[in-house]
Short mmCIF file of C-alpha atoms and ligand atoms in Angstrom, two decimals:
data_model
loop_
_atom_site.label_atom_id
_atom_site.label_comp_id
_atom_site.label_asym_id
_atom_site.label_seq_id
_atom_site.Cartn_x
_atom_site.Cartn_y
_atom_site.Cartn_z
CA MET A 1 -7.46 54.58 -87.29
CA ALA A 2 -9.40 52.10 -86.10
CA ASP A 3 -11.31 50.21 -88.03
CA ALA A 4 -15.26 49.57 -86.91
CA SER A 5 -14.70 45.82 -86.55
CA THR A 6 -11.60 46.73 -83.39
CA THR A 7 -13.73 49.48 -82.27
CA LEU A 8 -16.72 47.05 -81.87
CA SER A 9 -14.77 44.27 -80.25
CA SER A 10 -12.46 46.64 -77.40
CA SER A 11 -15.85 48.30 -76.97
CA LEU A 12 -17.51 44.75 -75.61
CA GLY A 13 -14.01 44.36 -73.40
CA LEU A 14 -11.37 41.85 -73.70
CA ASN A 15 -13.32 38.39 -73.19
CA PRO A 16 -17.07 39.71 -74.59
CA ARG A 17 -18.70 36.52 -74.00
CA LEU A 18 -21.84 35.16 -76.52
CA THR A 19 -25.45 36.55 -76.22
CA ASP A 20 -28.20 37.09 -77.95
CA SER A 21 -30.77 40.18 -77.83
CA HIS A 22 -33.08 38.24 -75.78
CA GLY A 23 -30.88 37.93 -73.04
CA ARG A 24 -29.68 34.26 -73.44
CA VAL A 25 -25.71 33.66 -72.96
CA ILE A 26 -24.83 31.45 -75.83
CA HIS A 27 -22.10 28.16 -74.64
CA ASP A 28 -23.49 25.31 -76.97
CA LEU A 29 -22.23 25.16 -80.08
CA ARG A 30 -22.77 21.55 -82.76
CA VAL A 31 -20.93 21.45 -85.87
CA SER A 32 -21.67 19.16 -88.68
CA ILE A 33 -18.50 17.93 -90.26
CA THR A 34 -19.98 16.09 -93.36
CA ASP A 35 -23.17 16.25 -95.17
CA ARG A 36 -22.61 12.54 -96.21
CA CYS A 37 -24.84 9.78 -94.40
CA ASN A 38 -24.77 6.58 -94.64
CA TYR A 39 -28.15 5.85 -93.36
CA LYS A 40 -31.40 7.06 -95.70
CA CYS A 41 -34.02 6.70 -92.42
CA ILE A 42 -37.34 7.57 -94.40
CA TYR A 43 -38.21 10.35 -91.38
CA CYS A 44 -35.24 12.18 -92.21
CA ARG A 45 -33.91 11.19 -96.44
CA THR A 46 -35.89 11.14 -99.29
CA GLY A 47 -33.51 7.99 -100.41
CA GLU A 48 -30.70 10.06 -101.86
CA LEU A 49 -27.29 9.05 -100.22
CA GLY A 50 -24.99 12.16 -101.65
CA ALA A 51 -24.07 15.40 -100.03
CA GLN A 52 -25.83 18.99 -100.69
CA TYR A 53 -22.99 20.89 -99.33
CA ALA A 54 -20.00 20.66 -99.09
CA GLU A 55 -17.00 20.00 -96.28
CA LEU A 56 -14.26 22.45 -95.34
CA GLY A 57 -11.10 20.65 -93.77
CA ILE A 58 -10.17 19.96 -90.47
CA GLU A 59 -7.73 23.05 -89.97
CA GLU A 60 -10.35 25.06 -91.34
CA TYR A 61 -12.98 23.96 -88.48
CA LEU A 62 -10.86 23.67 -86.05
CA ARG A 63 -9.82 27.14 -86.62
CA LEU A 64 -13.29 28.10 -86.51
CA ILE A 65 -13.91 26.66 -83.35
CA ARG A 66 -11.22 27.83 -81.42
CA VAL A 67 -12.26 31.66 -82.55
CA PHE A 68 -16.23 30.07 -80.54
CA VAL A 69 -14.32 29.06 -77.73
CA GLY A 70 -13.03 32.27 -76.96
CA LEU A 71 -16.45 34.31 -77.07
CA GLY A 72 -17.57 31.46 -74.01
CA ILE A 73 -18.37 28.35 -75.85
CA SER A 74 -17.57 25.16 -73.33
CA LYS A 75 -19.49 22.82 -75.21
CA VAL A 76 -19.02 21.60 -79.11
CA ARG A 77 -21.40 18.62 -80.52
CA LEU A 78 -19.84 17.27 -83.65
CA THR A 79 -22.49 15.73 -85.83
CA GLY A 80 -23.81 15.56 -89.75
CA GLY A 81 -24.57 14.09 -91.27
CA GLU A 82 -22.83 11.29 -90.29
CA PRO A 83 -19.84 12.61 -88.10
CA LEU A 84 -18.17 8.87 -88.18
CA LEU A 85 -18.02 9.35 -92.16
CA ARG A 86 -15.29 12.34 -91.81
CA ARG A 87 -11.35 11.68 -92.77
CA GLY A 88 -9.72 13.65 -89.80
CA LEU A 89 -11.97 12.90 -87.04
CA MET A 90 -9.66 11.93 -84.60
CA GLU A 91 -7.58 14.49 -85.10
CA LEU A 92 -10.13 17.00 -84.67
CA ILE A 93 -11.13 15.59 -81.18
CA GLN A 94 -7.45 15.44 -80.33
CA GLU A 95 -7.13 18.89 -81.34
CA LEU A 96 -10.75 19.94 -79.66
CA ALA A 97 -9.31 17.95 -76.71
CA GLY A 98 -6.58 19.94 -75.89
CA LEU A 99 -8.32 23.54 -75.91
CA ARG A 100 -9.50 25.11 -72.38
CA THR A 101 -12.64 27.09 -72.17
CA LEU A 102 -12.96 31.10 -70.43
CA GLU A 103 -12.82 29.18 -67.26
CA ASP A 104 -9.79 27.49 -68.30
CA LYS A 105 -11.51 24.13 -68.35
CA PRO A 106 -11.55 21.20 -70.62
CA LEU A 107 -14.13 21.96 -73.35
CA GLU A 108 -16.67 19.14 -73.13
CA LEU A 109 -16.48 16.91 -76.04
CA ALA A 110 -19.62 15.03 -77.49
CA VAL A 111 -20.93 13.34 -80.82
CA THR A 112 -24.12 12.37 -82.06
CA THR A 113 -24.17 9.35 -84.11
CA ASN A 114 -26.09 6.89 -86.06
CA GLY A 115 -24.15 4.45 -84.36
CA HIS A 116 -23.10 2.06 -87.26
CA LEU A 117 -19.08 2.83 -87.32
CA LEU A 118 -18.93 3.24 -83.17
CA ASP A 119 -17.92 -0.59 -82.81
CA GLY A 120 -14.80 -0.22 -84.16
CA LEU A 121 -14.34 3.72 -83.13
CA ALA A 122 -15.76 3.40 -79.86
CA ALA A 123 -12.30 3.09 -77.98
CA PRO A 124 -10.19 5.39 -80.71
CA LEU A 125 -12.60 8.45 -79.77
CA LYS A 126 -12.69 7.76 -75.96
CA ALA A 127 -8.49 7.58 -76.43
CA ALA A 128 -8.40 11.04 -78.70
CA GLY A 129 -10.16 12.90 -75.31
CA LEU A 130 -13.89 12.33 -76.66
CA ASN A 131 -16.26 12.60 -73.51
CA ARG A 132 -19.96 11.11 -74.74
CA VAL A 133 -21.76 10.27 -77.74
CA THR A 134 -25.45 10.23 -78.29
CA VAL A 135 -26.54 7.57 -80.39
CA SER A 136 -29.69 7.95 -83.08
CA MET A 137 -31.81 5.02 -82.87
CA ASP A 138 -35.76 5.05 -83.70
CA ALA A 139 -36.86 1.14 -82.95
CA VAL A 140 -35.52 -1.46 -80.91
CA ASP A 141 -36.82 -4.18 -82.74
CA ALA A 142 -34.58 -5.48 -85.72
CA PRO A 143 -37.32 -5.66 -88.62
CA THR A 144 -38.64 -2.32 -87.69
CA PHE A 145 -35.55 -0.52 -87.44
CA GLU A 146 -34.21 -1.92 -90.90
CA LYS A 147 -37.41 -0.20 -92.23
CA ILE A 148 -36.73 3.03 -90.82
CA THR A 149 -32.98 3.30 -91.26
CA ARG A 150 -33.36 1.18 -95.40
CA VAL A 151 -29.76 -0.46 -94.44
CA PRO A 152 -30.28 -4.01 -93.88
CA GLY A 153 -28.29 -5.49 -90.77
CA SER A 154 -28.66 -2.12 -89.24
CA PHE A 155 -29.86 -2.62 -86.42
CA GLU A 156 -27.72 -5.46 -85.30
CA THR A 157 -24.59 -3.24 -86.46
CA VAL A 158 -25.92 -0.52 -83.79
CA LEU A 159 -26.11 -2.28 -80.91
CA GLU A 160 -22.88 -3.62 -80.63
CA GLY A 161 -21.45 0.19 -81.87
CA ILE A 162 -23.80 1.14 -78.43
CA ARG A 163 -22.22 -1.36 -76.72
CA ALA A 164 -18.80 -1.04 -77.59
CA ALA A 165 -19.29 2.81 -76.60
CA ARG A 166 -20.75 2.55 -73.24
CA GLU A 167 -17.15 -0.40 -72.57
CA ALA A 168 -15.28 2.11 -73.87
CA GLY A 169 -16.87 4.68 -71.05
CA LEU A 170 -18.16 6.85 -73.15
CA THR A 171 -21.08 7.86 -70.87
CA PRO A 172 -23.36 8.91 -70.12
CA LEU A 173 -24.84 7.16 -73.04
CA LYS A 174 -27.76 8.80 -74.50
CA ILE A 175 -30.12 6.70 -77.48
CA ASN A 176 -32.01 9.56 -79.50
CA CYS A 177 -35.66 8.66 -80.45
CA VAL A 178 -37.79 10.21 -82.90
CA LEU A 179 -41.02 8.89 -82.56
CA LEU A 180 -43.50 9.26 -85.78
CA ARG A 181 -47.02 8.32 -85.30
CA GLY A 182 -47.96 4.78 -87.03
CA PHE A 183 -43.90 4.25 -88.52
CA ASN A 184 -42.34 3.60 -84.33
CA ASP A 185 -44.71 4.72 -81.49
CA ASP A 186 -45.66 0.67 -80.92
CA GLN A 187 -41.40 1.15 -79.53
CA ILE A 188 -42.47 3.44 -76.44
CA GLU A 189 -42.33 0.48 -74.13
CA GLY A 190 -39.62 -1.88 -75.81
CA PHE A 191 -37.45 1.42 -75.20
CA ALA A 192 -38.75 1.37 -71.48
CA ARG A 193 -36.91 -2.14 -71.13
CA PHE A 194 -34.27 -1.58 -73.41
CA ALA A 195 -32.86 1.45 -71.37
CA ARG A 196 -32.89 -0.40 -68.39
CA GLN A 197 -31.30 -4.05 -69.40
CA GLU A 198 -28.75 -1.40 -70.83
CA ASP A 199 -27.99 0.93 -69.02
CA VAL A 200 -27.90 3.97 -71.53
CA VAL A 201 -30.37 7.22 -71.23
CA VAL A 202 -33.20 6.88 -73.82
CA ARG A 203 -34.45 9.96 -75.05
CA PHE A 204 -37.61 10.17 -76.92
CA ILE A 205 -38.10 13.82 -79.18
CA GLU A 206 -40.84 15.02 -80.93
CA PHE A 207 -40.79 14.90 -84.75
CA MET A 208 -40.22 18.21 -86.18
CA PRO A 209 -41.06 19.63 -89.52
CA LEU A 210 -37.25 19.44 -90.98
CA GLU A 211 -37.41 16.93 -93.36
CA GLU A 212 -36.04 16.63 -96.85
CA GLY A 213 -39.50 15.82 -98.45
CA ARG A 214 -42.91 16.56 -97.04
CA LEU A 215 -44.23 13.97 -93.81
CA TRP A 216 -44.65 16.55 -91.08
CA THR A 217 -48.06 17.31 -90.03
CA PRO A 218 -48.84 18.01 -86.35
CA GLU A 219 -51.12 14.46 -85.67
CA ILE A 220 -47.34 12.51 -87.36
CA VAL A 221 -46.26 13.61 -84.04
CA VAL A 222 -46.28 11.94 -80.49
CA PRO A 223 -46.51 14.55 -78.04
CA LEU A 224 -44.78 13.75 -74.45
CA LYS A 225 -47.56 14.30 -72.49
CA GLU A 226 -48.87 11.09 -74.00
CA ILE A 227 -45.33 9.30 -74.02
CA VAL A 228 -45.23 10.15 -70.03
CA GLU A 229 -48.91 8.76 -69.68
CA ARG A 230 -47.97 5.48 -71.92
CA LEU A 231 -45.08 4.64 -70.10
CA SER A 232 -46.53 5.28 -66.66
CA ARG A 233 -48.88 2.39 -67.34
CA VAL A 234 -46.43 0.05 -67.79
CA MET A 235 -44.12 1.79 -64.88
CA PRO A 236 -44.43 4.08 -62.51
CA LEU A 237 -41.89 7.53 -63.65
CA VAL A 238 -41.06 9.88 -61.54
CA GLU A 239 -39.67 13.04 -62.75
CA MET A 240 -35.72 14.07 -61.99
CA PRO A 241 -34.72 17.92 -60.96
CA PRO A 242 -33.22 19.88 -64.06
CA ARG A 243 -29.11 20.10 -63.67
CA GLU A 244 -29.59 23.26 -66.17
CA ALA A 245 -31.94 26.05 -67.00
CA SER A 246 -30.80 25.12 -70.24
CA GLU A 247 -31.74 21.62 -70.54
CA THR A 248 -33.82 20.79 -73.34
CA ALA A 249 -35.27 17.21 -71.81
CA ARG A 250 -37.27 16.77 -68.90
CA ARG A 251 -35.56 13.61 -66.92
CA TYR A 252 -37.64 10.99 -65.17
CA THR A 253 -36.74 7.55 -64.16
CA PHE A 254 -39.11 4.61 -63.17
CA ALA A 255 -40.39 4.56 -59.16
CA ASP A 256 -37.42 1.67 -58.38
CA GLY A 257 -34.79 4.04 -59.57
CA VAL A 258 -33.28 1.96 -62.53
CA GLY A 259 -33.54 3.73 -66.19
CA GLU A 260 -33.74 7.13 -67.45
CA ILE A 261 -35.78 8.68 -70.05
CA GLY A 262 -35.56 11.99 -71.31
CA MET A 263 -38.78 13.69 -73.06
CA ILE A 264 -37.29 16.43 -75.59
CA ALA A 265 -40.72 18.36 -76.77
CA PRO A 266 -39.54 21.03 -79.35
CA VAL A 267 -43.18 21.24 -80.18
CA SER A 268 -45.92 20.69 -77.58
CA GLN A 269 -43.64 22.23 -75.07
CA ALA A 270 -40.89 24.78 -77.27
CA PHE A 271 -38.06 25.44 -74.50
CA CYS A 272 -36.58 28.27 -76.70
CA GLY A 273 -36.04 30.41 -74.22
CA ALA A 274 -34.09 28.80 -72.46
CA CYS A 275 -31.61 27.59 -75.87
CA SER A 276 -28.20 27.77 -75.51
CA ARG A 277 -27.32 26.63 -78.81
CA VAL A 278 -25.86 27.84 -82.30
CA ARG A 279 -24.65 25.59 -85.00
CA LEU A 280 -22.15 25.74 -87.99
CA THR A 281 -23.33 24.01 -91.10
CA SER A 282 -20.51 21.81 -92.71
CA ASP A 283 -19.73 24.72 -95.40
CA GLY A 284 -19.43 26.76 -92.69
CA LYS A 285 -22.43 28.49 -92.05
CA ILE A 286 -23.62 29.56 -88.91
CA ARG A 287 -27.05 28.83 -87.95
CA THR A 288 -28.90 30.86 -84.48
CA CYS A 289 -32.08 28.53 -85.06
CA LEU A 290 -33.02 25.20 -86.44
CA PHE A 291 -35.48 27.00 -88.01
CA SER A 292 -33.92 30.43 -89.27
CA GLN A 293 -34.58 31.40 -92.97
CA VAL A 294 -31.13 33.01 -92.81
CA GLU A 295 -27.26 31.27 -92.66
CA HIS A 296 -24.41 33.46 -91.61
CA ASP A 297 -21.37 33.04 -94.51
CA LEU A 298 -18.55 32.65 -91.52
CA TYR A 299 -16.32 30.44 -94.04
CA GLY A 300 -17.03 33.39 -96.30
CA ARG A 301 -15.02 35.33 -94.21
CA LEU A 302 -12.47 33.14 -93.40
CA LYS A 303 -11.47 32.22 -96.78
CA SER A 304 -11.37 36.07 -98.02
CA GLY A 305 -8.48 36.15 -95.01
CA ALA A 306 -10.41 37.96 -92.18
CA SER A 307 -8.12 37.28 -89.42
CA ASP A 308 -9.03 35.89 -85.72
CA GLU A 309 -10.74 39.13 -84.68
CA GLU A 310 -12.66 40.59 -87.18
CA LEU A 311 -14.41 36.57 -87.29
CA ARG A 312 -14.90 37.30 -83.21
CA VAL A 313 -17.13 40.47 -84.27
CA TYR A 314 -18.50 38.80 -87.12
CA ILE A 315 -19.91 36.29 -84.91
CA LEU A 316 -20.58 38.36 -82.00
CA GLN A 317 -23.02 40.80 -84.30
CA THR A 318 -24.64 37.43 -85.71
CA VAL A 319 -25.71 35.42 -82.04
CA GLN A 320 -27.08 38.70 -81.44
CA GLY A 321 -29.97 38.62 -84.20
CA LYS A 322 -30.43 34.70 -83.15
CA GLU A 323 -34.36 34.24 -83.44
CA ALA A 324 -36.66 34.23 -79.86
CA ARG A 325 -38.34 31.13 -81.04
CA HIS A 326 -39.52 28.92 -83.73
CA HIS A 327 -42.96 29.08 -85.26
CA ILE A 328 -43.67 25.19 -85.89
CA GLY A 329 -47.93 24.55 -86.06
CA GLU A 330 -48.47 28.72 -86.19
CA PRO A 331 -49.96 29.79 -89.18
CA GLY A 332 -47.63 31.26 -92.07
CA PHE A 333 -44.83 28.73 -90.66
CA LEU A 334 -41.44 28.44 -93.15
CA LYS A 335 -39.54 25.53 -93.32
CA PRO A 336 -36.24 26.34 -93.24
CA SER A 337 -34.12 26.11 -96.43
CA ARG A 338 -32.16 23.70 -95.13
CA SER A 339 -33.05 19.77 -93.33
CA MET A 340 -32.14 18.54 -89.99
CA VAL A 341 -29.35 15.80 -92.11
CA HIS A 342 -28.33 19.09 -93.65
CA ILE A 343 -28.11 21.53 -90.73
CA GLY A 344 -26.26 19.17 -87.83
CA GLY A 345 -28.89 18.25 -85.50
N1 SAM B 1 -25.97 11.07 -88.16
C1 SAM B 1 -25.91 11.83 -86.88
C2 SAM B 1 -27.19 11.09 -86.68
O1 SAM B 1 -27.32 9.71 -86.88
O2 SAM B 1 -27.35 10.88 -84.89
C3 SAM B 1 -26.45 12.85 -87.14
C4 SAM B 1 -27.34 13.99 -87.96
S1 SAM B 1 -28.67 13.25 -87.60
C5 SAM B 1 -30.00 14.66 -89.00
C6 SAM B 1 -28.87 14.15 -85.69
C7 SAM B 1 -30.45 13.84 -85.62
O3 SAM B 1 -31.36 14.48 -85.80
C8 SAM B 1 -31.05 12.35 -84.98
O4 SAM B 1 -30.77 11.67 -84.03
C9 SAM B 1 -32.35 11.72 -86.20
O5 SAM B 1 -33.27 11.25 -85.22
C10 SAM B 1 -32.28 13.60 -85.67
N2 SAM B 1 -33.60 14.07 -86.78
C11 SAM B 1 -33.55 13.77 -88.24
N3 SAM B 1 -34.83 14.85 -88.27
C12 SAM B 1 -35.05 15.12 -87.84
C13 SAM B 1 -37.06 15.81 -87.19
N4 SAM B 1 -37.31 16.05 -88.24
N5 SAM B 1 -37.31 16.07 -86.04
C14 SAM B 1 -36.38 16.31 -84.90
N6 SAM B 1 -35.15 14.82 -84.77
C15 SAM B 1 -34.90 14.72 -86.61
#
């Protein structure tokens, strides 16, 4: 007799795709491959460097990612913690670069990193099959940068890393900047110049209540509208058309067409309706939203001997329950149990 999982799987067809109960198709998987980070950014960490959550073996991440890819995931972003700290990263990327999507194409493979180790790793990452990196960078002057990361010398190190990544062809190279009023909002205009000089896409991201400590208030968020106004005063901005419906960034260039700026506004202009993401934490839990109050223990099932088919069914069922939206700024908003660095941003 067929068991419940086999019945569900076969009733879903040969190649069921990840969808949720709100009709969204999920094709973007973010995987945290370590909970450790070598930076202590003031808006993210309390100052401790140690990991709070376990790491899986590289083979285990690979098996889980393969199951996700069999369900229609076409884009995989490795993150952390700081993913470049992870031993076995090159082997993981080599294996992932060999996978094919349901459309028989290579995966889109990206890494989000603080860039500290990128100078030495950019060329090997490219050779292993990585397509792109996004580097997090919250200031374009060294003293402000180092006040935020709390690591001396970090600005020059990251700048070298960015240049090495561009040279290695890990492009388009994106730089993500989280703005906090009173900390680094004086960097906005400097970032515009940086985007043009360094030939990188700078994306400003609104600060979300996902920090380890308690820093977030609505007032500390620098909203998209304000950033656009400030940049337009320096140089007229021209909005660029979206490339796909699930694109999180509003894209702008300058009147002379040189440089690209993106604005990601999860707080002031939430884009949950077009969300196409799920996340896997370093210890193998599925999170269907950054702000989920529950986690789904995929690794627990793998450990207790589940077959790939059983993992598929579990993922399909879990993703069906993806939250409609987050509730930042609403009465009764609850911070999730994990902060950004422990979820995998
Ligand atoms: N260590 C890697 C890095 O620095 O990119 C990956 C992990 S880090 C948590 C990923 C991204 O999350 C960084 O760009 C960081 O700025 C961003 N981030 C951290 N806390 C955030 C928050 N509360 N709101 C918005 N973005 C946040």
